Tab-separated table of C-alpha atoms in Angstrom:
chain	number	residue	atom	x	y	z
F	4	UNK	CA	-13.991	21.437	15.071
F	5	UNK	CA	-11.260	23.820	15.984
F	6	UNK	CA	-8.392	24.706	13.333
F	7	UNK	CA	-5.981	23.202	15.803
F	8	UNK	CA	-7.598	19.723	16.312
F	9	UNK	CA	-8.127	19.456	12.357
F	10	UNK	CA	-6.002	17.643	11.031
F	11	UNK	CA	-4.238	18.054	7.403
F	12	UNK	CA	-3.091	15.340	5.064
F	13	UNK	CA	-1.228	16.733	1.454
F	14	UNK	CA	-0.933	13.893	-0.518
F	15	UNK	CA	1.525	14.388	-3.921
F	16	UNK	CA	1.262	12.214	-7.093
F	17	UNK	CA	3.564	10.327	-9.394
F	18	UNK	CA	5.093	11.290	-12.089
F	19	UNK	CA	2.892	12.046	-15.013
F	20	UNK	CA	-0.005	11.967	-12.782
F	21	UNK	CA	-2.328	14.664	-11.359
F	22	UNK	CA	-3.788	15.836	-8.277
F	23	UNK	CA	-7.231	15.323	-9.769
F	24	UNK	CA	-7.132	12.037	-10.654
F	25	UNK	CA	-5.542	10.865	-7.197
F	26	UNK	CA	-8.552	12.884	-5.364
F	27	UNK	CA	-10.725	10.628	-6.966
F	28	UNK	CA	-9.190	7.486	-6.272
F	29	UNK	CA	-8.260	8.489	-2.469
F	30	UNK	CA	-10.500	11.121	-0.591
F	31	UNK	CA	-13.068	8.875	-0.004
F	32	UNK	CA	-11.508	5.591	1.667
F	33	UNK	CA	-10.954	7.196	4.728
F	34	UNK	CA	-13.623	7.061	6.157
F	35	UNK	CA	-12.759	6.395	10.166
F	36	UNK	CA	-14.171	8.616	12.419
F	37	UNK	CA	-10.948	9.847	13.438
F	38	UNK	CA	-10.230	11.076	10.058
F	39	UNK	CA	-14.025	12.576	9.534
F	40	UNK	CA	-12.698	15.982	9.861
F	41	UNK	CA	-9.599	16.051	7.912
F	42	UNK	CA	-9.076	18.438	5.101
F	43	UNK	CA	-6.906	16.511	2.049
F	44	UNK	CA	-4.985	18.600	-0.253
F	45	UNK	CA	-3.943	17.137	-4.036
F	46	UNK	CA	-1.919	19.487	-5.887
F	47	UNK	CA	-1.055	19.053	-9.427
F	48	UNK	CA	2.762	19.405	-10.646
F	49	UNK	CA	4.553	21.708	-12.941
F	50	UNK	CA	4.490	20.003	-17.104
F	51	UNK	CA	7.701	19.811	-17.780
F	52	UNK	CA	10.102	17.829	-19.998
F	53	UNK	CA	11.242	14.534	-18.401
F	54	UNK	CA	14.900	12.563	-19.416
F	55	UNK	CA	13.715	9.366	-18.700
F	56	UNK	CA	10.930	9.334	-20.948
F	57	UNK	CA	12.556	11.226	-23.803
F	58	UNK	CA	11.731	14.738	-23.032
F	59	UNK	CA	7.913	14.307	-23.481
F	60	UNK	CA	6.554	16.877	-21.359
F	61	UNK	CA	4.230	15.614	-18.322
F	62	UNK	CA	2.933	16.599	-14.878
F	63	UNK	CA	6.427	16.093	-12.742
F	64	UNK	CA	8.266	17.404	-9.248
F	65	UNK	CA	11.500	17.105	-11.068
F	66	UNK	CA	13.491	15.355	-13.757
F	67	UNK	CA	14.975	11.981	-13.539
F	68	UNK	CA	17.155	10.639	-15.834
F	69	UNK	CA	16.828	6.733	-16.573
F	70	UNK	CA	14.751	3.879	-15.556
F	71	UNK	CA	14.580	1.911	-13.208
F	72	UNK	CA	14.747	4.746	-10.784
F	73	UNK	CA	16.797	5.179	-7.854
F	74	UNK	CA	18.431	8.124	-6.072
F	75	UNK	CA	21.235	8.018	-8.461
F	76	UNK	CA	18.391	8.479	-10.821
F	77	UNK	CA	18.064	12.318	-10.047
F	78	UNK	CA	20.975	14.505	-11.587
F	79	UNK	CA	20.315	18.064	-10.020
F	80	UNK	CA	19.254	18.667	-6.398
F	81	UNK	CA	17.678	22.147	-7.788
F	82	UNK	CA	14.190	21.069	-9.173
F	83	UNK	CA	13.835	18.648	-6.493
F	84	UNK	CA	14.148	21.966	-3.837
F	85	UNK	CA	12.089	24.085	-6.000
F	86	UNK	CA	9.489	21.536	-5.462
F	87	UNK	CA	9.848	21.190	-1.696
F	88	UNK	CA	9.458	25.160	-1.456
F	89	UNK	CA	6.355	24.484	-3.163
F	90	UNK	CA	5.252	21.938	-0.524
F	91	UNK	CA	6.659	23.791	2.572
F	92	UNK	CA	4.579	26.782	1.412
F	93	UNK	CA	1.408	24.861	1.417
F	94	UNK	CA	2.039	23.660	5.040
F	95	UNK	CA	2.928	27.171	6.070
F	96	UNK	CA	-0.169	28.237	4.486
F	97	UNK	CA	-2.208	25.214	6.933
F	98	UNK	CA	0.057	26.271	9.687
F	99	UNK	CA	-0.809	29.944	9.563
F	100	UNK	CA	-4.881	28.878	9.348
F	101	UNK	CA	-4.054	27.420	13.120
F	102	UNK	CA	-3.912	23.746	12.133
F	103	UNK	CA	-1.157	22.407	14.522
F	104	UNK	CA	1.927	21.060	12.848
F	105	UNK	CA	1.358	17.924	14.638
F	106	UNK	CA	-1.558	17.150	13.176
F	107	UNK	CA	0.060	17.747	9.479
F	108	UNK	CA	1.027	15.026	7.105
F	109	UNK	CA	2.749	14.564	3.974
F	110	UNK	CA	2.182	11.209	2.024
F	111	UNK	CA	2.815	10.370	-1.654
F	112	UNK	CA	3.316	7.204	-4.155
F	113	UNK	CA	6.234	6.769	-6.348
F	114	UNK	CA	7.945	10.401	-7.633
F	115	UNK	CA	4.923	12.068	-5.303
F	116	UNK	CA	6.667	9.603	-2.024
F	117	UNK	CA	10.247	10.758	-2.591
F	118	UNK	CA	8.660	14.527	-2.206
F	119	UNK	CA	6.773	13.409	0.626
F	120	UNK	CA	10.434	12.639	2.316
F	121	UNK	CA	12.160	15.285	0.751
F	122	UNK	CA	9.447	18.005	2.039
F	123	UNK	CA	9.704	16.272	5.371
F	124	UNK	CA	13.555	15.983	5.687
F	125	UNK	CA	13.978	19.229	4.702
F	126	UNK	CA	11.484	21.281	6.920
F	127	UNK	CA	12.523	22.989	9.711
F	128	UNK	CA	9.992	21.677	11.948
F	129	UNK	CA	8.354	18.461	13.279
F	130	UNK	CA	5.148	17.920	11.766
F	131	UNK	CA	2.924	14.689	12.295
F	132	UNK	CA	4.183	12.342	9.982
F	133	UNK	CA	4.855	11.429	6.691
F	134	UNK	CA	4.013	8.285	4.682
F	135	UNK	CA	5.961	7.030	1.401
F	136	UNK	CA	4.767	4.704	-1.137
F	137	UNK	CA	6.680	2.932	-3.431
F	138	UNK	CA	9.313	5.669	-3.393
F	139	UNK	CA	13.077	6.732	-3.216
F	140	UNK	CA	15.426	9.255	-2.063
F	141	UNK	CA	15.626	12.228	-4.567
F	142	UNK	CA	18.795	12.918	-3.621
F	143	UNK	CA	22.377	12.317	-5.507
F	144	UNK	CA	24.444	14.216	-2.602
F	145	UNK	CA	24.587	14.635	0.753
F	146	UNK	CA	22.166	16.494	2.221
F	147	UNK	CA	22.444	15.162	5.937
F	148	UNK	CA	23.599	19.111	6.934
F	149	UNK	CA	19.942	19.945	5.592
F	150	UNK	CA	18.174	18.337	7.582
F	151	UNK	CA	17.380	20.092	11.053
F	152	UNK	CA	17.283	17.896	14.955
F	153	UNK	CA	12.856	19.028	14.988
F	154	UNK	CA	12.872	17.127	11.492
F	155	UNK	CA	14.368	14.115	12.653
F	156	UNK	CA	11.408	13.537	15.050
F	157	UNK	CA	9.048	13.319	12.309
F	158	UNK	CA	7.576	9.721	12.096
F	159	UNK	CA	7.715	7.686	8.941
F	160	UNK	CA	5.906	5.007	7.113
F	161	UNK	CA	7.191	3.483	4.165
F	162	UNK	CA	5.495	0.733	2.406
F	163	UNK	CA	7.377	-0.581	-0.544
F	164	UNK	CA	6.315	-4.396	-2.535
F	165	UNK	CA	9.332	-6.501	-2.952
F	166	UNK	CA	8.217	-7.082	-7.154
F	167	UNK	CA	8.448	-3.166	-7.794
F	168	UNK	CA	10.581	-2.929	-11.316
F	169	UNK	CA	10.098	0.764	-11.829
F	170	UNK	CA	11.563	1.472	-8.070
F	171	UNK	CA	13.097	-1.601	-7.035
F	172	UNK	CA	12.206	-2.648	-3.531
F	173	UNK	CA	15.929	-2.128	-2.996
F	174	UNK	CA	15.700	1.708	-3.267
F	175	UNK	CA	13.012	1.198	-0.904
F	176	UNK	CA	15.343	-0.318	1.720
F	177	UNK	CA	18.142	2.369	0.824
F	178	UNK	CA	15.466	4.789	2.220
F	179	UNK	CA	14.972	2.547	5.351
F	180	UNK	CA	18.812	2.993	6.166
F	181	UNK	CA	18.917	6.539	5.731
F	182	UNK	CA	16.606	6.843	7.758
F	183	UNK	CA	17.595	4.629	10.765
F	184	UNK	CA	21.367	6.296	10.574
F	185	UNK	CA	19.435	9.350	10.987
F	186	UNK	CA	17.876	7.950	13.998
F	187	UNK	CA	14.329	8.672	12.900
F	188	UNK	CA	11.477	7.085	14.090
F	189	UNK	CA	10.220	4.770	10.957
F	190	UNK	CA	8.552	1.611	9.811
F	191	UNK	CA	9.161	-0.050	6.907
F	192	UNK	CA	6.418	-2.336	5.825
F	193	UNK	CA	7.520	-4.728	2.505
F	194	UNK	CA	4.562	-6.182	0.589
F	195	UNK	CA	5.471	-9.381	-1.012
F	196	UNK	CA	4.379	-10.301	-4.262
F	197	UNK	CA	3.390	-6.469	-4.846
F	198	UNK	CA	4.417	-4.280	-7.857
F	199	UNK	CA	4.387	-0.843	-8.575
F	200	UNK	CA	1.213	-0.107	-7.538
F	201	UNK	CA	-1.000	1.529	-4.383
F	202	UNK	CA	-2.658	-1.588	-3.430
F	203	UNK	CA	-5.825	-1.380	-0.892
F	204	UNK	CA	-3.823	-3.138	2.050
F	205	UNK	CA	-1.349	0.179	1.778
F	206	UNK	CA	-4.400	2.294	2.384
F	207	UNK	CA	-5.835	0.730	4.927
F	208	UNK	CA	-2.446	0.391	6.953
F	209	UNK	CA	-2.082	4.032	6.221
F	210	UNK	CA	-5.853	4.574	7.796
F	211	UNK	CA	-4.850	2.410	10.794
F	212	UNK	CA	-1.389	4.417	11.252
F	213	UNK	CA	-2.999	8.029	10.952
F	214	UNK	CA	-5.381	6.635	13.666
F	215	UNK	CA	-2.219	6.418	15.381
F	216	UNK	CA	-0.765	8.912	14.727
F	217	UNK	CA	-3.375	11.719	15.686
F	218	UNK	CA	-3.950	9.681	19.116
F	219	UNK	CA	-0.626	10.649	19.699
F	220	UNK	CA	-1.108	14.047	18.867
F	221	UNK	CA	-4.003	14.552	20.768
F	222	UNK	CA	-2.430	13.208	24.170
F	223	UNK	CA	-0.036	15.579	23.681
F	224	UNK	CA	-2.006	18.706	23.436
F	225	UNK	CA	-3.970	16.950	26.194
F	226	UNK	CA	-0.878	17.214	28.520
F	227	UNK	CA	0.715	20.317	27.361
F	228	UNK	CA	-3.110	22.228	27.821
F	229	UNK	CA	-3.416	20.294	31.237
F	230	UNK	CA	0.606	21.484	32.211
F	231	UNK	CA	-0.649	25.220	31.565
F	232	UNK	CA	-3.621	25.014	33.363
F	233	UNK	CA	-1.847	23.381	36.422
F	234	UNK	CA	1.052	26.470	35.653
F	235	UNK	CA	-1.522	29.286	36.158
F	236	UNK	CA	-4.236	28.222	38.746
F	237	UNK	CA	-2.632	25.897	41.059
């Protein structure tokens, strides 16, 4: 398979988690044909001491203050951008190894899903998609002047259950009107009944939407190979 028809998936983990451990639990359910060739990325982050959980130190993108957590639960916009340099890097890295930005996604769960949208926001670029679970907006000011017109176009899935205590469904559905006065292109899928957890209906609508998602892609470079070839022989 050609670097440009791979297709790249970075998936981040929640706080106090690692990249390990969610390798484990996720490389392997994937297991559509469509996906056969995709190379997964799980990095670990940083230890560092987190507020909410009395300065113990633990695997974490950036601090947040109290609990239950919100966007109002992250004090400083700093860590939170050191992290996404982190994450844009990777993806550069892909990028620069000929895997097309289209065919690049950026998923996470909890702390690791409000990086996913942060790294996506906040890139210059449009890449294929990004997928949230159970997460928030790491932001506590405006960052709208951030976020570039090729970012916008970025689709979205968030999945969010309606019984989650350590991010209430509500900070879910603050996400979900960011982004539509943004004017992305999102779902928002609630699970009722569903807690703070990555239950196997999540993953399998994620499967079914990366399926989607890469059919997209591909028509695209379809017609834009097709336009070039009509452009120099015809």
């Amino acid at each position: 398979m050609a670097s440009n028809e791979r297709s790249f998936v970075l998936w981040l983990h929640g706080l106090g988690d690692s990249g390990r451990a969610n390798e484990m639990h996720l490389k392997d359910r994937f297991t559509v044909p469509e996906l056969a060739g995709t190379k997964w990325a799980f990095p670990t982050a940083p230890s560092a001491p987190v507020t909410c959980n009395n300065g113990a130190i633990m695997n974490s993108w950036f601090d947040i203050c109290n609990a239950p957590i919100t966007s109002k639960s992250v004090r400083g916009l700093d860590d939170v951008l050191e992290s996404v340099q982190k994450v844009h890097a990777i993806i550069d890295k892909e990028i620069s190894d000929g895997t097309d930005p289209g065919n690049i996604f950026i998923a996470g769960l909890s702390q690791g899903g409000a990086m996913a949208i942060a790294s996506i926001l906040l890139y210059p670029n449009t890449l294929g998609g990004g997928a949230v679970f159970s997460g928030f907006l790491p932001f506590n000011s405006p960052v709208e002047d951030r976020i570039s017109p090729e970012a916008k176009k970025t689709p979205i899935l968030w999945c969010h259950g309606t019984l989650d205590t350590l991010v209430p469904f509500e900070a879910g559905e603050d996400g979900k009107e960011f982004l539509k006065k943004l004017g992305m292109n999102y779902e928002f899928k609630a699970y009722d009944g569903l807690g703070h957890s990555l239950d196997e209906m999540e993953l399998e609508y994620f499967q079914e939407w990366l399926q989607h998602q890469l059919g997209r892609s591909s028509k695209k470079l379809h017609f834009s190979a097709c336009g070039l070839f009509n452009k120099l022989c015809f």
